[in-house]
Amino acid sequence: MKKERKKQSQSKGTDDPFYKLMKIGGEAVLKLIGINQPDNYEPRAIVLKEKKLYPDIVAVPTKDKNRDMVFIEFQGYKDTMIRHRTAAKIMLSCAQENYTGPVCGAVIYTDASFKEAAAPLGMKSLSGSFELKGRLEEIVLSKYTAKQLTAVDPRLIILAPFTISKRTPLEKLSNICREWKESVCLNYDKEMQNDVIEILGLFILNRFRKLSLKEVITMLNFDLAKTEAGKELINMGLIDGLEKGEIKGKREGKREGKREGELKGKIELLENLHLFGTISKEQYESMVAPLREQLKLLVQ
């Protein structure tokens, strides 16, 4: 059960914001992977229940049916088999749609280490009867600068969090985040800006894991905690955090008694979540009170 939750957290970190990005600025992402005339494509975000057959995004040519069908996978963690998995999804989706035309696959890595972890892919028949054909583009966002991204399309400023070092000092990062927000407001229509700032905030949290939600809210002057994605992120943090608390508690339990150690581990985790602004005071108090009561009864 814990493994399933961990896997979900990894994919949720970037997939959901990228779905929204494709809906808002899909043409800009298509430009990034080298697609000509991206306005002739209709990007479609694939829902999770269909992900076994399709990559994250499929971009379908709307005018010239002889143009490549584009398949995009976003990769925000290490996966040795990502190239194989992407190729398999492309072939499965083509079979599902009875599509035999040209294809372009793309993997967009948020960090260079994720590409380095990917095993090489190649498939060719020894008899020469077939080989795996089609373009596979690979983009590594951490190898770009924000200036290079916006030279492709100004709307790509939303991907800028992945272009700077994870070790950027907090004060410098705060100033840069405000610049990104200003650029977003210049390059997206007013009715889209809240959605785009939300996506930007989620990308910042994904890139800089030590930042609290409270710090990002301050940097952007935008309350992520009130958005659906922000609430989901908080819930995922609580699930993962409580699991870590259980693990720590079990280690302590060897010395203090298993149940007592588990309770202390959970309480300490909630205290840290509250301290760093990941959960509100009300959430903290409602969750920690029953744990303290159980601990009190246990040690009497």
mmCIF file of C-alpha atoms in Angstrom:
data_model
loop_
_atom_site.group_PDB
_atom_site.id
_atom_site.type_symbol
_atom_site.label_atom_id
_atom_site.label_comp_id
_atom_site.label_asym_id
_atom_site.label_seq_id
_atom_site.Cartn_x
_atom_site.Cartn_y
_atom_site.Cartn_z
ATOM 1 C CA MET A 1 0.000 0.000 0.000
ATOM 2 C CA LYS A 2 2.794 2.427 0.838
ATOM 3 C CA LYS A 3 4.513 1.784 -2.471
ATOM 4 C CA GLU A 4 1.334 2.699 -4.327
ATOM 5 C CA ARG A 5 1.091 5.983 -2.454
ATOM 6 C CA LYS A 6 4.704 6.827 -3.134
ATOM 7 C CA LYS A 7 4.270 6.206 -6.841
ATOM 8 C CA GLN A 8 1.171 8.378 -6.910
ATOM 9 C CA SER A 9 3.022 11.218 -5.211
ATOM 10 C CA GLN A 10 5.823 11.074 -7.758
ATOM 11 C CA SER A 11 3.501 11.305 -10.737
ATOM 12 C CA LYS A 12 1.155 13.846 -9.215
ATOM 13 C CA GLY A 13 4.063 16.197 -8.581
ATOM 14 C CA THR A 14 4.329 17.239 -12.226
ATOM 15 C CA ASP A 15 1.670 15.469 -14.260
ATOM 16 C CA ASP A 16 -1.415 17.389 -13.099
ATOM 17 C CA PRO A 17 0.128 20.875 -13.560
ATOM 18 C CA PHE A 18 1.436 19.816 -16.988
ATOM 19 C CA TYR A 19 -2.087 18.753 -18.003
ATOM 20 C CA LYS A 20 -3.287 22.245 -17.137
ATOM 21 C CA LEU A 21 -0.324 23.836 -18.905
ATOM 22 C CA MET A 22 -1.142 21.962 -22.116
ATOM 23 C CA LYS A 23 -4.722 23.205 -21.982
ATOM 24 C CA ILE A 24 -3.616 26.804 -21.434
ATOM 25 C CA GLY A 25 -0.382 27.000 -23.443
ATOM 26 C CA GLY A 26 -0.132 23.755 -25.406
ATOM 27 C CA GLU A 27 1.191 25.493 -28.527
ATOM 28 C CA ALA A 28 4.193 26.798 -26.580
ATOM 29 C CA VAL A 29 5.132 23.294 -25.395
ATOM 30 C CA LEU A 30 4.804 21.925 -28.941
ATOM 31 C CA LYS A 31 7.217 24.638 -30.112
ATOM 32 C CA LEU A 32 9.677 23.529 -27.429
ATOM 33 C CA ILE A 33 9.852 19.991 -28.822
ATOM 34 C CA GLY A 34 10.299 21.274 -32.377
ATOM 35 C CA ILE A 35 6.818 20.974 -33.876
ATOM 36 C CA ASN A 36 6.234 23.356 -36.787
ATOM 37 C CA GLN A 37 2.888 25.164 -37.022
ATOM 38 C CA PRO A 38 1.768 24.089 -33.517
ATOM 39 C CA ASP A 39 -1.481 26.022 -33.968
ATOM 40 C CA ASN A 40 -2.513 23.222 -36.359
ATOM 41 C CA TYR A 41 -2.604 20.767 -33.451
ATOM 42 C CA GLU A 42 -5.116 20.019 -30.741
ATOM 43 C CA PRO A 43 -3.361 18.961 -27.502
ATOM 44 C CA ARG A 44 -5.325 16.454 -25.439
ATOM 45 C CA ALA A 45 -4.488 15.722 -21.811
ATOM 46 C CA ILE A 46 -4.984 12.042 -21.079
ATOM 47 C CA VAL A 47 -6.894 11.110 -17.928
ATOM 48 C CA LEU A 48 -5.267 8.666 -15.526
ATOM 49 C CA LYS A 49 -7.597 5.751 -16.223
ATOM 50 C CA GLU A 50 -6.391 5.742 -19.858
ATOM 51 C CA LYS A 51 -2.688 6.229 -19.071
ATOM 52 C CA LYS A 52 -1.962 2.513 -19.568
ATOM 53 C CA LEU A 53 -2.588 3.059 -23.290
ATOM 54 C CA TYR A 54 -1.532 6.667 -23.813
ATOM 55 C CA PRO A 55 1.335 8.976 -22.820
ATOM 56 C CA ASP A 56 0.525 12.087 -20.745
ATOM 57 C CA ILE A 57 -0.377 14.283 -23.729
ATOM 58 C CA VAL A 58 -1.423 13.471 -27.290
ATOM 59 C CA ALA A 59 -1.393 16.314 -29.842
ATOM 60 C CA VAL A 60 -3.518 15.566 -32.889
ATOM 61 C CA PRO A 61 -3.076 17.403 -36.231
ATOM 62 C CA THR A 62 -6.350 19.174 -37.039
ATOM 63 C CA LYS A 63 -5.733 20.320 -40.639
ATOM 64 C CA ASP A 64 -3.019 18.276 -42.331
ATOM 65 C CA LYS A 65 -3.623 14.643 -41.406
ATOM 66 C CA ASN A 66 -0.230 13.697 -42.890
ATOM 67 C CA ARG A 67 1.603 15.523 -40.115
ATOM 68 C CA ASP A 68 3.068 13.672 -37.131
ATOM 69 C CA MET A 69 0.836 12.561 -34.309
ATOM 70 C CA VAL A 70 2.653 13.883 -31.228
ATOM 71 C CA PHE A 71 2.949 11.997 -27.942
ATOM 72 C CA ILE A 72 4.424 13.761 -24.897
ATOM 73 C CA GLU A 73 5.535 12.256 -21.596
ATOM 74 C CA PHE A 74 6.566 14.478 -18.671
ATOM 75 C CA GLN A 75 9.197 12.976 -16.387
ATOM 76 C CA GLY A 76 9.719 14.408 -12.912
ATOM 77 C CA TYR A 77 11.581 11.538 -11.218
ATOM 78 C CA LYS A 78 14.070 8.762 -12.021
ATOM 79 C CA ASP A 79 12.642 5.905 -14.081
ATOM 80 C CA THR A 80 15.102 3.556 -15.778
ATOM 81 C CA MET A 81 12.476 2.340 -18.232
ATOM 82 C CA ILE A 82 10.935 5.688 -19.220
ATOM 83 C CA ARG A 83 12.053 5.440 -22.870
ATOM 84 C CA HIS A 84 10.751 1.876 -23.173
ATOM 85 C CA ARG A 85 7.514 2.813 -21.432
ATOM 86 C CA THR A 86 6.986 5.824 -23.692
ATOM 87 C CA ALA A 87 7.645 3.784 -26.858
ATOM 88 C CA ALA A 88 5.275 1.071 -25.617
ATOM 89 C CA LYS A 89 2.519 3.594 -24.896
ATOM 90 C CA ILE A 90 2.939 5.152 -28.342
ATOM 91 C CA MET A 91 2.620 1.767 -30.053
ATOM 92 C CA LEU A 92 -0.321 0.716 -27.889
ATOM 93 C CA SER A 93 -2.183 3.960 -28.517
ATOM 94 C CA CYS A 94 -1.549 3.719 -32.277
ATOM 95 C CA ALA A 95 -2.928 0.172 -32.215
ATOM 96 C CA GLN A 96 -5.933 1.340 -30.197
ATOM 97 C CA GLU A 97 -6.681 4.076 -32.759
ATOM 98 C CA ASN A 98 -5.705 1.977 -35.825
ATOM 99 C CA TYR A 99 -3.205 4.730 -36.647
ATOM 100 C CA THR A 100 -0.331 3.916 -39.038
ATOM 101 C CA GLY A 101 0.885 7.425 -39.891
ATOM 102 C CA PRO A 102 4.008 9.305 -38.762
ATOM 103 C CA VAL A 103 4.608 9.841 -35.053
ATOM 104 C CA CYS A 104 6.785 12.059 -32.889
ATOM 105 C CA GLY A 105 7.373 11.052 -29.296
ATOM 106 C CA ALA A 106 8.813 13.432 -26.715
ATOM 107 C CA VAL A 107 9.999 13.024 -23.152
ATOM 108 C CA ILE A 108 10.340 16.269 -21.200
ATOM 109 C CA TYR A 109 12.602 15.725 -18.188
ATOM 110 C CA THR A 110 12.478 18.294 -15.409
ATOM 111 C CA ASP A 111 16.065 17.488 -14.370
ATOM 112 C CA ALA A 112 19.181 16.158 -16.137
ATOM 113 C CA SER A 113 19.582 13.327 -13.601
ATOM 114 C CA PHE A 114 16.251 11.865 -14.715
ATOM 115 C CA LYS A 115 17.455 11.551 -18.308
ATOM 116 C CA GLU A 116 20.791 10.113 -17.185
ATOM 117 C CA ALA A 117 18.922 7.400 -15.280
ATOM 118 C CA ALA A 118 17.000 6.267 -18.398
ATOM 119 C CA ALA A 119 18.199 3.063 -20.071
ATOM 120 C CA PRO A 120 18.992 3.270 -23.823
ATOM 121 C CA LEU A 121 16.321 2.107 -26.247
ATOM 122 C CA GLY A 122 16.701 0.430 -29.613
ATOM 123 C CA MET A 123 14.790 -2.240 -31.494
ATOM 124 C CA LYS A 124 15.721 -3.719 -34.845
ATOM 125 C CA SER A 125 14.948 -7.081 -36.428
ATOM 126 C CA LEU A 126 18.045 -9.193 -37.153
ATOM 127 C CA SER A 127 16.343 -10.304 -40.372
ATOM 128 C CA GLY A 128 15.844 -6.671 -41.385
ATOM 129 C CA SER A 129 12.074 -7.065 -41.620
ATOM 130 C CA PHE A 130 11.324 -4.261 -39.188
ATOM 131 C CA GLU A 131 12.779 -1.696 -36.825
ATOM 132 C CA LEU A 132 11.345 0.808 -34.394
ATOM 133 C CA LYS A 133 10.830 4.016 -36.363
ATOM 134 C CA GLY A 134 9.669 7.516 -35.565
ATOM 135 C CA ARG A 135 11.248 10.503 -33.840
ATOM 136 C CA LEU A 136 11.819 10.559 -30.105
ATOM 137 C CA GLU A 137 12.717 14.037 -28.882
ATOM 138 C CA GLU A 138 14.124 14.531 -25.394
ATOM 139 C CA ILE A 139 14.019 17.892 -23.637
ATOM 140 C CA VAL A 140 15.862 18.503 -20.349
ATOM 141 C CA LEU A 141 14.440 21.630 -18.743
ATOM 142 C CA SER A 142 17.311 22.005 -16.260
ATOM 143 C CA LYS A 143 19.711 22.526 -19.196
ATOM 144 C CA TYR A 144 17.785 25.585 -20.385
ATOM 145 C CA THR A 145 17.826 29.105 -19.030
ATOM 146 C CA ALA A 146 14.611 31.060 -18.593
ATOM 147 C CA LYS A 147 15.809 33.339 -21.395
ATOM 148 C CA GLN A 148 16.238 30.383 -23.771
ATOM 149 C CA LEU A 149 12.751 29.089 -22.965
ATOM 150 C CA THR A 150 11.066 32.440 -23.509
ATOM 151 C CA ALA A 151 12.972 32.864 -26.792
ATOM 152 C CA VAL A 152 11.039 29.810 -28.024
ATOM 153 C CA ASP A 153 7.755 31.221 -26.691
ATOM 154 C CA PRO A 154 7.249 33.826 -23.915
ATOM 155 C CA ARG A 155 4.558 31.629 -22.347
ATOM 156 C CA LEU A 156 7.216 29.050 -21.448
ATOM 157 C CA ILE A 157 8.254 31.276 -18.534
ATOM 158 C CA ILE A 158 5.965 29.002 -16.528
ATOM 159 C CA LEU A 159 8.637 26.261 -16.818
ATOM 160 C CA ALA A 160 11.383 28.543 -15.477
ATOM 161 C CA PRO A 161 11.491 26.923 -11.984
ATOM 162 C CA PHE A 162 13.198 23.905 -13.540
ATOM 163 C CA THR A 163 15.974 26.030 -15.070
ATOM 164 C CA ILE A 164 17.674 27.184 -11.869
ATOM 165 C CA SER A 165 19.659 25.285 -9.247
ATOM 166 C CA LYS A 166 17.784 23.485 -6.487
ATOM 167 C CA ARG A 167 20.316 25.041 -4.094
ATOM 168 C CA THR A 168 19.414 28.643 -4.963
ATOM 169 C CA PRO A 169 19.431 30.738 -1.730
ATOM 170 C CA LEU A 170 15.975 31.545 -0.409
ATOM 171 C CA GLU A 171 16.273 35.336 -0.697
ATOM 172 C CA LYS A 172 17.446 35.135 -4.307
ATOM 173 C CA LEU A 173 14.746 32.582 -5.126
ATOM 174 C CA SER A 174 12.063 34.860 -3.650
ATOM 175 C CA ASN A 175 13.101 37.702 -5.965
ATOM 176 C CA ILE A 176 13.233 35.409 -9.003
ATOM 177 C CA CYS A 177 9.781 33.985 -8.224
ATOM 178 C CA ARG A 178 8.307 37.481 -8.193
ATOM 179 C CA GLU A 179 9.917 38.160 -11.576
ATOM 180 C CA TRP A 180 8.383 34.958 -12.952
ATOM 181 C CA LYS A 181 4.966 36.009 -11.708
ATOM 182 C CA GLU A 182 5.315 39.432 -13.357
ATOM 183 C CA SER A 183 6.294 37.747 -16.624
ATOM 184 C CA VAL A 184 3.293 35.405 -16.382
ATOM 185 C CA CYS A 185 0.990 38.401 -15.994
ATOM 186 C CA LEU A 186 2.524 39.984 -19.106
ATOM 187 C CA ASN A 187 2.310 36.903 -21.316
ATOM 188 C CA TYR A 188 -1.039 35.327 -20.412
ATOM 189 C CA ASP A 189 -4.527 36.780 -20.763
ATOM 190 C CA LYS A 190 -5.993 38.158 -17.557
ATOM 191 C CA GLU A 191 -8.659 35.460 -17.274
ATOM 192 C CA MET A 192 -5.944 32.765 -17.375
ATOM 193 C CA GLN A 193 -3.520 34.341 -14.916
ATOM 194 C CA ASN A 194 -4.782 32.730 -11.706
ATOM 195 C CA ASP A 195 -4.604 29.269 -13.288
ATOM 196 C CA VAL A 196 -1.116 29.945 -14.635
ATOM 197 C CA ILE A 197 0.170 31.289 -11.294
ATOM 198 C CA GLU A 198 -1.236 28.181 -9.613
ATOM 199 C CA ILE A 199 0.717 25.982 -12.050
ATOM 200 C CA LEU A 200 3.845 28.092 -11.518
ATOM 201 C CA GLY A 201 3.508 27.650 -7.750
ATOM 202 C CA LEU A 202 3.175 23.878 -8.074
ATOM 203 C CA PHE A 203 6.263 23.727 -10.304
ATOM 204 C CA ILE A 204 8.194 25.765 -7.696
ATOM 205 C CA LEU A 205 7.146 23.317 -4.974
ATOM 206 C CA ASN A 206 8.135 20.388 -7.174
ATOM 207 C CA ARG A 207 11.571 21.814 -7.957
ATOM 208 C CA PHE A 208 12.390 23.123 -4.472
ATOM 209 C CA ARG A 209 11.244 20.339 -2.163
ATOM 210 C CA LYS A 210 12.449 22.041 1.025
ATOM 211 C CA LEU A 211 10.164 25.040 0.497
ATOM 212 C CA SER A 212 6.950 25.069 2.482
ATOM 213 C CA LEU A 213 3.604 25.903 0.942
ATOM 214 C CA LYS A 214 3.539 28.995 3.160
ATOM 215 C CA GLU A 215 6.831 30.269 1.687
ATOM 216 C CA VAL A 216 5.602 29.853 -1.893
ATOM 217 C CA ILE A 217 2.352 31.646 -1.042
ATOM 218 C CA THR A 218 4.428 34.565 0.298
ATOM 219 C CA MET A 219 6.722 34.635 -2.751
ATOM 220 C CA LEU A 220 3.871 34.719 -5.262
ATOM 221 C CA ASN A 221 1.312 36.562 -3.112
ATOM 222 C CA PHE A 222 -1.105 33.840 -4.188
ATOM 223 C CA ASP A 223 -2.820 31.369 -1.857
ATOM 224 C CA LEU A 224 -2.203 27.937 -3.358
ATOM 225 C CA ALA A 225 -3.849 26.339 -0.336
ATOM 226 C CA LYS A 226 -7.245 27.552 -1.604
ATOM 227 C CA THR A 227 -6.887 25.870 -5.012
ATOM 228 C CA GLU A 228 -7.953 22.282 -5.659
ATOM 229 C CA ALA A 229 -4.412 21.319 -6.661
ATOM 230 C CA GLY A 230 -3.008 22.929 -3.522
ATOM 231 C CA LYS A 231 -5.469 21.100 -1.278
ATOM 232 C CA GLU A 232 -4.592 17.818 -2.968
ATOM 233 C CA LEU A 233 -0.893 18.565 -2.488
ATOM 234 C CA ILE A 234 -1.459 19.174 1.220
ATOM 235 C CA ASN A 235 -3.378 15.911 1.530
ATOM 236 C CA MET A 236 -0.608 13.988 -0.249
ATOM 237 C CA GLY A 237 1.952 15.582 2.053
ATOM 238 C CA LEU A 238 -0.038 14.459 5.058
ATOM 239 C CA ILE A 239 -0.275 10.886 3.771
ATOM 240 C CA ASP A 240 3.427 10.634 2.953
ATOM 241 C CA GLY A 241 4.363 12.453 6.140
ATOM 242 C CA LEU A 242 2.280 10.251 8.380
ATOM 243 C CA GLU A 243 3.843 7.179 6.789
ATOM 244 C CA LYS A 244 7.297 8.608 7.580
ATOM 245 C CA GLY A 245 6.077 9.288 11.101
ATOM 246 C CA GLU A 246 4.978 5.691 11.452
ATOM 247 C CA ILE A 247 8.376 4.464 10.255
ATOM 248 C CA LYS A 248 10.215 6.755 12.672
ATOM 249 C CA GLY A 249 7.826 5.773 15.429
ATOM 250 C CA LYS A 250 8.426 2.091 14.861
ATOM 251 C CA ARG A 251 12.166 2.671 15.212
ATOM 252 C CA GLU A 252 11.571 4.525 18.471
ATOM 253 C CA GLY A 253 9.153 1.813 19.470
ATOM 254 C CA LYS A 254 11.975 -0.664 19.893
ATOM 255 C CA ARG A 255 13.082 1.406 22.873
ATOM 256 C CA GLU A 256 9.813 2.806 24.224
ATOM 257 C CA GLY A 257 7.170 0.338 23.204
ATOM 258 C CA LYS A 258 5.829 0.035 19.666
ATOM 259 C CA ARG A 259 2.516 1.885 20.048
ATOM 260 C CA GLU A 260 4.007 4.723 22.100
ATOM 261 C CA GLY A 261 6.781 5.203 19.548
ATOM 262 C CA GLU A 262 4.325 5.275 16.630
ATOM 263 C CA LEU A 263 2.207 7.934 18.334
ATOM 264 C CA LYS A 264 5.230 10.110 19.148
ATOM 265 C CA GLY A 265 6.455 9.845 15.573
ATOM 266 C CA LYS A 266 3.081 10.969 14.196
ATOM 267 C CA ILE A 267 2.861 13.869 16.647
ATOM 268 C CA GLU A 268 6.364 15.076 15.788
ATOM 269 C CA LEU A 269 5.577 14.894 12.076
ATOM 270 C CA LEU A 270 2.404 16.975 12.506
ATOM 271 C CA GLU A 271 4.347 19.522 14.552
ATOM 272 C CA ASN A 272 6.854 19.890 11.707
ATOM 273 C CA LEU A 273 4.110 20.188 9.072
ATOM 274 C CA HIS A 274 2.495 22.958 11.105
ATOM 275 C CA LEU A 275 5.821 24.678 11.788
ATOM 276 C CA PHE A 276 6.656 24.890 8.076
ATOM 277 C CA GLY A 277 3.190 26.051 7.086
ATOM 278 C CA THR A 278 2.161 22.881 5.248
ATOM 279 C CA ILE A 279 -0.993 22.540 7.364
ATOM 280 C CA SER A 280 -3.049 25.203 9.107
ATOM 281 C CA LYS A 281 -3.321 25.629 12.865
ATOM 282 C CA GLU A 282 -6.873 24.241 12.735
ATOM 283 C CA GLN A 283 -5.774 21.159 10.784
ATOM 284 C CA TYR A 284 -2.864 20.623 13.161
ATOM 285 C CA GLU A 285 -4.989 20.898 16.308
ATOM 286 C CA SER A 286 -7.757 18.623 15.015
ATOM 287 C CA MET A 287 -5.280 15.906 14.003
ATOM 288 C CA VAL A 288 -2.856 16.083 16.927
ATOM 289 C CA ALA A 289 -5.444 16.171 19.760
ATOM 290 C CA PRO A 290 -6.618 12.529 19.437
ATOM 291 C CA LEU A 291 -3.018 11.334 19.099
ATOM 292 C CA ARG A 292 -2.002 13.111 22.310
ATOM 293 C CA GLU A 293 -5.036 11.706 24.094
ATOM 294 C CA GLN A 294 -4.088 8.176 23.008
ATOM 295 C CA LEU A 295 -0.500 8.749 24.158
ATOM 296 C CA LYS A 296 -1.682 10.097 27.511
ATOM 297 C CA LEU A 297 -3.795 6.996 28.136
ATOM 298 C CA LEU A 298 -0.945 4.754 27.064
ATOM 299 C CA VAL A 299 1.676 6.135 29.470
ATOM 300 C CA GLN A 300 -0.579 6.401 32.538
#
